[in-house]
Coordinates of C-alpha atoms in Angstrom, one line a residue:
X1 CA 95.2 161.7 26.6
X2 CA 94.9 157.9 26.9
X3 CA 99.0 157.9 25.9
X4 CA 99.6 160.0 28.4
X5 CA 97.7 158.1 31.2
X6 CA 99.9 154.5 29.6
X7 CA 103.2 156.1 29.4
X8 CA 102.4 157.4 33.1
X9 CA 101.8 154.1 33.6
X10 CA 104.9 152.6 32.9
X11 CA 107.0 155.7 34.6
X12 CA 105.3 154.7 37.8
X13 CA 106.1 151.0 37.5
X14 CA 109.7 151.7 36.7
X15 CA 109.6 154.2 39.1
X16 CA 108.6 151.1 41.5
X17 CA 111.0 148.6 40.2
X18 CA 114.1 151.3 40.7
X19 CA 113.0 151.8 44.2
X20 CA 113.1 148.0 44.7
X21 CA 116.7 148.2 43.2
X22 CA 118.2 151.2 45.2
X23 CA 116.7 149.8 48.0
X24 CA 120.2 147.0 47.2
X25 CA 118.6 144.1 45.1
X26 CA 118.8 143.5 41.5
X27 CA 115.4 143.4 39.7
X28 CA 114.6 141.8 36.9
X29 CA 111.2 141.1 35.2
X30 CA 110.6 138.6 32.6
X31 CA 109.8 139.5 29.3
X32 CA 106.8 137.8 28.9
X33 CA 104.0 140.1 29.0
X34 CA 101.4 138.0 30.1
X35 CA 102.8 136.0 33.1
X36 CA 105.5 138.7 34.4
X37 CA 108.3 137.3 36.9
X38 CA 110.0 139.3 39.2
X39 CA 113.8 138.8 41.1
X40 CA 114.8 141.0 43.4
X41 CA 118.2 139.8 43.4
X42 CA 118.5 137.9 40.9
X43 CA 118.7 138.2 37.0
X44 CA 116.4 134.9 35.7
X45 CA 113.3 134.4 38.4
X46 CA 111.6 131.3 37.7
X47 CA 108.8 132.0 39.2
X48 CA 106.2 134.8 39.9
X49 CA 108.3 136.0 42.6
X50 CA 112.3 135.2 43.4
X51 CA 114.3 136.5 46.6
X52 CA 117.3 135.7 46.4
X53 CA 120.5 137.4 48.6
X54 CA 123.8 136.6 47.2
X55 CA 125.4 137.3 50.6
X56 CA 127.0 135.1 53.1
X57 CA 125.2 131.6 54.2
X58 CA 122.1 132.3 56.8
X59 CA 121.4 135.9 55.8
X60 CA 118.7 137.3 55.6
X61 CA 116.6 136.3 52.3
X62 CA 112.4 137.9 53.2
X63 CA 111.2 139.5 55.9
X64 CA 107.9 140.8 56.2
X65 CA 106.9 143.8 58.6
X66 CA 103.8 145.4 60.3
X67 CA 103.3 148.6 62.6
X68 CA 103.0 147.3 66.3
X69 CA 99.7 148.1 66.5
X70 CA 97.7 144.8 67.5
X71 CA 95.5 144.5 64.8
X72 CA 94.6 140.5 64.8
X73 CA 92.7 140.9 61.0
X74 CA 96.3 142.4 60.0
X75 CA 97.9 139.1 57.4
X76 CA 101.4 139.1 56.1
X77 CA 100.2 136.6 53.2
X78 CA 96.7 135.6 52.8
X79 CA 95.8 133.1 49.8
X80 CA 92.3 133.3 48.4
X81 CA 90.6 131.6 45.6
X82 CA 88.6 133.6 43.5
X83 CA 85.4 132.1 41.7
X84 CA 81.7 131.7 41.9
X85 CA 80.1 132.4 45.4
X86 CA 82.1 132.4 48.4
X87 CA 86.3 133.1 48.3
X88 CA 88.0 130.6 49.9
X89 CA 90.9 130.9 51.3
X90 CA 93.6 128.3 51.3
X91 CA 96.4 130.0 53.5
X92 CA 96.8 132.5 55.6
X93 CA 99.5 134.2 58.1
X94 CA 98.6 137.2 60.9
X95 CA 101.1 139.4 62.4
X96 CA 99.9 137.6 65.8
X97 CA 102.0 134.3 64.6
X98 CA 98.2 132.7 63.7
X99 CA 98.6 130.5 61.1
X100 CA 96.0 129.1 59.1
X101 CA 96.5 126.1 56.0
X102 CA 92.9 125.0 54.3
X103 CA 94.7 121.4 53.1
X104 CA 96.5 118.7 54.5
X105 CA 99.9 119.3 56.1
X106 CA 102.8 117.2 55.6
X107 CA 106.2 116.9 57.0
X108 CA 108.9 114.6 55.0
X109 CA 105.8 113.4 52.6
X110 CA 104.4 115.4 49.4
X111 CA 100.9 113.8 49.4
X112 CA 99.6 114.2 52.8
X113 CA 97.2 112.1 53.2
X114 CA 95.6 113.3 56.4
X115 CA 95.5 117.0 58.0
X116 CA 99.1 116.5 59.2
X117 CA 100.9 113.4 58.6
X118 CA 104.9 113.2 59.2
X119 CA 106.8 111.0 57.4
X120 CA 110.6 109.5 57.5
X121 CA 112.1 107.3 55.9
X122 CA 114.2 104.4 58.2
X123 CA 117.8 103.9 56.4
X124 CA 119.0 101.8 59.3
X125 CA 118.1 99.3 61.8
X126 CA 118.4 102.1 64.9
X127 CA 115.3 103.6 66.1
X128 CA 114.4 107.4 65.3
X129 CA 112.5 110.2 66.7
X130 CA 109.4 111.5 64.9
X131 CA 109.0 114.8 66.4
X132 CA 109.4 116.3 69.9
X133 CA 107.4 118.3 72.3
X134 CA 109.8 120.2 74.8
X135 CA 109.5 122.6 77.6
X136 CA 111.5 123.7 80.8
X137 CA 111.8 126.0 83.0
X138 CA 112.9 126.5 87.0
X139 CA 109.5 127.9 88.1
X140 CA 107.4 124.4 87.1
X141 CA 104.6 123.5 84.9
X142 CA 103.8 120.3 82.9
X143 CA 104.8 119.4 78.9
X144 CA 101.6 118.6 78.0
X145 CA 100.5 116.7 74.5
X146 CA 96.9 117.8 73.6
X147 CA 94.4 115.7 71.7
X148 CA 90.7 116.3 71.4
X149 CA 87.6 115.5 70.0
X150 CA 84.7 117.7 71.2
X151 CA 86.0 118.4 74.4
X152 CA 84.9 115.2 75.6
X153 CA 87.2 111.9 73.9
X154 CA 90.4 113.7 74.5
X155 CA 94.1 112.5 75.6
X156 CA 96.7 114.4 77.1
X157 CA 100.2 113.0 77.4
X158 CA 101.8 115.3 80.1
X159 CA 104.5 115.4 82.4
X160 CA 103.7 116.9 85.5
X161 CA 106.1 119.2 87.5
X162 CA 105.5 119.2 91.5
X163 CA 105.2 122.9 91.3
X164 CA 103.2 125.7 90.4
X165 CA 102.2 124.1 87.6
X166 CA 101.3 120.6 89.1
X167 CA 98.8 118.8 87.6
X168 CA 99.0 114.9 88.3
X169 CA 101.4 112.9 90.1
X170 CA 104.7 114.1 90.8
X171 CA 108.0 115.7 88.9
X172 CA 109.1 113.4 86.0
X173 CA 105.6 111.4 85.7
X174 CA 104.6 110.4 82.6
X175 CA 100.7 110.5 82.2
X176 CA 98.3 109.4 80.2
X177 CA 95.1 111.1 80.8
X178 CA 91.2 111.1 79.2
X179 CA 90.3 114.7 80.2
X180 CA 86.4 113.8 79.9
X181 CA 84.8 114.4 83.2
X182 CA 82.2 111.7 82.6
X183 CA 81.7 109.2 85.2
X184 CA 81.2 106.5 82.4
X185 CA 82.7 107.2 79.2
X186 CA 86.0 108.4 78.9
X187 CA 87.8 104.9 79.1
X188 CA 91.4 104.9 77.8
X189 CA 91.6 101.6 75.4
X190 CA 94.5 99.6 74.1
X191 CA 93.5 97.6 71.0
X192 CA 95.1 94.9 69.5
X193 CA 93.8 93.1 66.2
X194 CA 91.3 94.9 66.7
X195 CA 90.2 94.2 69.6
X196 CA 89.9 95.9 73.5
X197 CA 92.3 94.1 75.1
X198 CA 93.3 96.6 78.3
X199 CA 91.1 98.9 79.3
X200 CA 90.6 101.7 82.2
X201 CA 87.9 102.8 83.1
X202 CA 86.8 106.5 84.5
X203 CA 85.5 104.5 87.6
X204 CA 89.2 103.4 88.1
X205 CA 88.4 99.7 87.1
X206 CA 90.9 97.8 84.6
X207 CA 89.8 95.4 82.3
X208 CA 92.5 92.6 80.7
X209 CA 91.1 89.9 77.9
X210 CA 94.3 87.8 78.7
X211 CA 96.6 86.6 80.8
X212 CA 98.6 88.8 83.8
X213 CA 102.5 88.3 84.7
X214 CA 103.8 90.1 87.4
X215 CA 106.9 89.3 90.2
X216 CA 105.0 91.0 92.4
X217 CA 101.0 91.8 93.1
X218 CA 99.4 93.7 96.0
X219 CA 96.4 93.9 96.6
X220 CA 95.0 96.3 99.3
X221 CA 91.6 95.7 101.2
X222 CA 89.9 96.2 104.7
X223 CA 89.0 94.7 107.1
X224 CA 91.0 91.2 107.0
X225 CA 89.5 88.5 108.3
X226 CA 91.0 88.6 111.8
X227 CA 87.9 88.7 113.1
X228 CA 87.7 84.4 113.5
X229 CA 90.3 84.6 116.0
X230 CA 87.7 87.2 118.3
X231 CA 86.7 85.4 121.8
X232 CA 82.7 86.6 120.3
X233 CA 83.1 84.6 117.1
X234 CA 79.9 81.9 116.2
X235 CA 83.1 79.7 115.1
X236 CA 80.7 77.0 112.7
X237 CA 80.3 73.6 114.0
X238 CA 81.9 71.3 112.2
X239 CA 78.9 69.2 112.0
X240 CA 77.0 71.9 110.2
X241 CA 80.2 72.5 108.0
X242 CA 79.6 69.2 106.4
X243 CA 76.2 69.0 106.1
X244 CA 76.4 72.2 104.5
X245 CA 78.9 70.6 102.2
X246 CA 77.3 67.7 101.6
X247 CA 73.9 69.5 100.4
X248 CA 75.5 72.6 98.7
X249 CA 79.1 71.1 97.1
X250 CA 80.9 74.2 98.1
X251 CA 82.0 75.8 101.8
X252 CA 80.1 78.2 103.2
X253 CA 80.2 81.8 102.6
X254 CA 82.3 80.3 99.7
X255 CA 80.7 81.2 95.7
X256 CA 80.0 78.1 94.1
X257 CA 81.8 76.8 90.3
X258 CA 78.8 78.1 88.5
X259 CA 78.8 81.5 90.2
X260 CA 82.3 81.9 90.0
X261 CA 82.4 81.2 86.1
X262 CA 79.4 83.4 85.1
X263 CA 80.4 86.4 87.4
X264 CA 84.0 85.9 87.8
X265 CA 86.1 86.4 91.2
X266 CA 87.0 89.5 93.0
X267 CA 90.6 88.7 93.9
X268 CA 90.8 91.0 97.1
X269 CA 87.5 89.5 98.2
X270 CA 87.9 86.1 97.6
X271 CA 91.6 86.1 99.4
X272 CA 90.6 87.5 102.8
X273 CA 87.4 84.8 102.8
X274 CA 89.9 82.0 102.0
X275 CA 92.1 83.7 105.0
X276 CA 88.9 83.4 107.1
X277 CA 88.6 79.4 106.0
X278 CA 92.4 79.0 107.1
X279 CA 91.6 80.9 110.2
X280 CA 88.7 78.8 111.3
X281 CA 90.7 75.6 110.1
X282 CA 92.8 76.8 112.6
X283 CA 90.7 76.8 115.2
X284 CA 89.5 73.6 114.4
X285 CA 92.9 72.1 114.7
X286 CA 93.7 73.8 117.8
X287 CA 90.3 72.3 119.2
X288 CA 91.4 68.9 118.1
X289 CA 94.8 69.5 119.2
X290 CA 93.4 69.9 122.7
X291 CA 91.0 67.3 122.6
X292 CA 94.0 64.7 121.4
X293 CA 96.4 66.1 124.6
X294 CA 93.1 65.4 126.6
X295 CA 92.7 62.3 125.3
X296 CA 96.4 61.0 125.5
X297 CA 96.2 62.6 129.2
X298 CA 92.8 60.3 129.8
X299 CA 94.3 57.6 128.2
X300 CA 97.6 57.9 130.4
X301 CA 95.7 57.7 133.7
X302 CA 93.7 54.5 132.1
X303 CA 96.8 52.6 131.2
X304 CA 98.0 53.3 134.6
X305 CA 94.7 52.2 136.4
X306 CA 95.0 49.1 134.0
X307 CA 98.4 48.3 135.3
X308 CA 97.3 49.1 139.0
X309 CA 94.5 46.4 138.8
X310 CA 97.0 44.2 136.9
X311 CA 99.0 44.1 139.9
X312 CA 96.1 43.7 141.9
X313 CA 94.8 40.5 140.5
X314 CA 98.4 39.4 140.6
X315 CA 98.4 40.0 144.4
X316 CA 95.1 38.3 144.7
X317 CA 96.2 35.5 142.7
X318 CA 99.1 34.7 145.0
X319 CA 97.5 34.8 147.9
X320 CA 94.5 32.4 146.9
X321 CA 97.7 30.4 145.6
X322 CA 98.7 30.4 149.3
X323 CA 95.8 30.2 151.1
X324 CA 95.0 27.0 149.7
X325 CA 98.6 25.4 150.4

């Protein structure tokens, strides 16, 4: 009886194997008993399984099918390490397209030394491109670059479409965003021997450890200081202006050295009270300017008094010159 049940056996595995070959490929199974491999398509496999199609370039070589029934738990090719205590499982491909690898990933490097690390090798002096992200499309949206770490330290790189799908800015913009909602951590950091030196900060604030070269700056702050020139303005008498001066080594309203080195100087600020020192130096000169005109006017009328009585005395001394002839 057990014969029967061995050579039954072996009727339904070549029974198998000529269904694998009238279904067109050549099979072929090693002879080695105890680690079997199987072509289709070929006549010495080199491995556990070979697919090989003989046909013309870019045919197809393995295709694996499902029903249409949705069935996420359905797997094409699901790896699993058998052992003591728990399986694990190493890879794994649904039918939904979910893919799933256990170890590190890499692309253009055998020994992948993170969860995905791409690697090329430069054989010229031009530059390269690593990988792409791409998307299009006439109805909008955003090619957006994903990075997280627990839904709070994460960076997207997106390019926003001024559509449907806007998210920041306008078509073509290329942001840079920290997608943490709180309102003080979530800076986005550029380091430099390792060191923060730019950073920007959730409350909008930018911090530079260096030095800042630009053609052009603007800053933009209300109010200016056009107030000085208001008929109502307490315009500071120059009298308290220096004694001020004299006792405090700064102008008024003006930080002092020591403030201004400890605590630094808030550009927009300090610009619109230097325009309110240039305003009231204004003033000042146009006071002066009227007192000089006043002066010269004052002076005018004296010099022409002076040459009045000049003539005067002259008169008087002729006639006394006269008299006493």
């Amino acid at each position: 009886m057990k014969k029967v049940i061995f050579i039954a056996g072996i009727l339904a595995a070549q029974l198998s194997f000529a269904q694998l070959y009238t279904s067109g490929g050549v099979v072929n199974q090693s002879a080695t008993p105890n680690s079997p491999n199987v072509g289709i398509g070929v006549s010495d496999p080199q491995s556990k399984l070979t697919v090989y199609d003989s046909g013309v370039a870019g045919s197809n070589h393995f295709e694996l099918r499902t029903n249409h029934l949705r069935n996420s738990q359905r797997y094409f090719m699901k790896n699993i390490i058998f052992g003591t205590g728990t399986e694990d499982v190493t890879f794994s491909l649904r039918q939904d397209g979910q893919m799933y690898v256990g170890g590190n990933v890499g692309i253009g490097s055998v020994n992948p030394q993170a969860k995905l690390e791409v690697a090329s090798e430069i054989t010229n002096d031009k530059n390269f491109v690593m990988a792409q992200f791409l998307g299009s499309g006439a109805s909008g949206g955003s090619n957006i670059v994903s990075i997280g770490f627990h839904n709070k330290a994460n960076l997207e790189i997106n390019s926003a479409y001024a559509s449907s799908g806007l998210r920041y800015g306008n078509f073509a913009d290329f942001n840079i965003e920290n997608d943490s909602d709180s309102p003080i951590y979530g800076s986005i950091n550029f380091i430099t021997n390792k060191k923060i030196q730019m950073a920007i900060r959730p409350n909008g604030n930018a911090l530079l450890n260096g030095k800042l070269e630009a053609k052009e700056l603007k800053v933009t702050l209300t109010p200016t200081a056009d107030f000085v020139f208001d008929e109502n303005y307490d315009l500071p008498r120059l009298e308290e202006v220096a004694r001020h001066i004299k006792e405090k080594k700064h102008l008024p309203e003006i930080a002092s050295a020591k403030v201004m080195e400890k605590e630094g100087v808030n550009v927009g600020e300090f610009q619109i009270k230097l325009l309110q020192k240039i305003e009231e130096l204004t003033l000042y000169v146009i006071k002066q300017d009227q007192q000089i005109k006043k002066l010269e006017t004052e002076n005018s009328d004296l010099k022409n008094l002076a040459s009045e009585i000049k003539q005067l005395k002259e008169q008087v001394l002729t006639m006394k010159s006269s008299a006493t002839h």
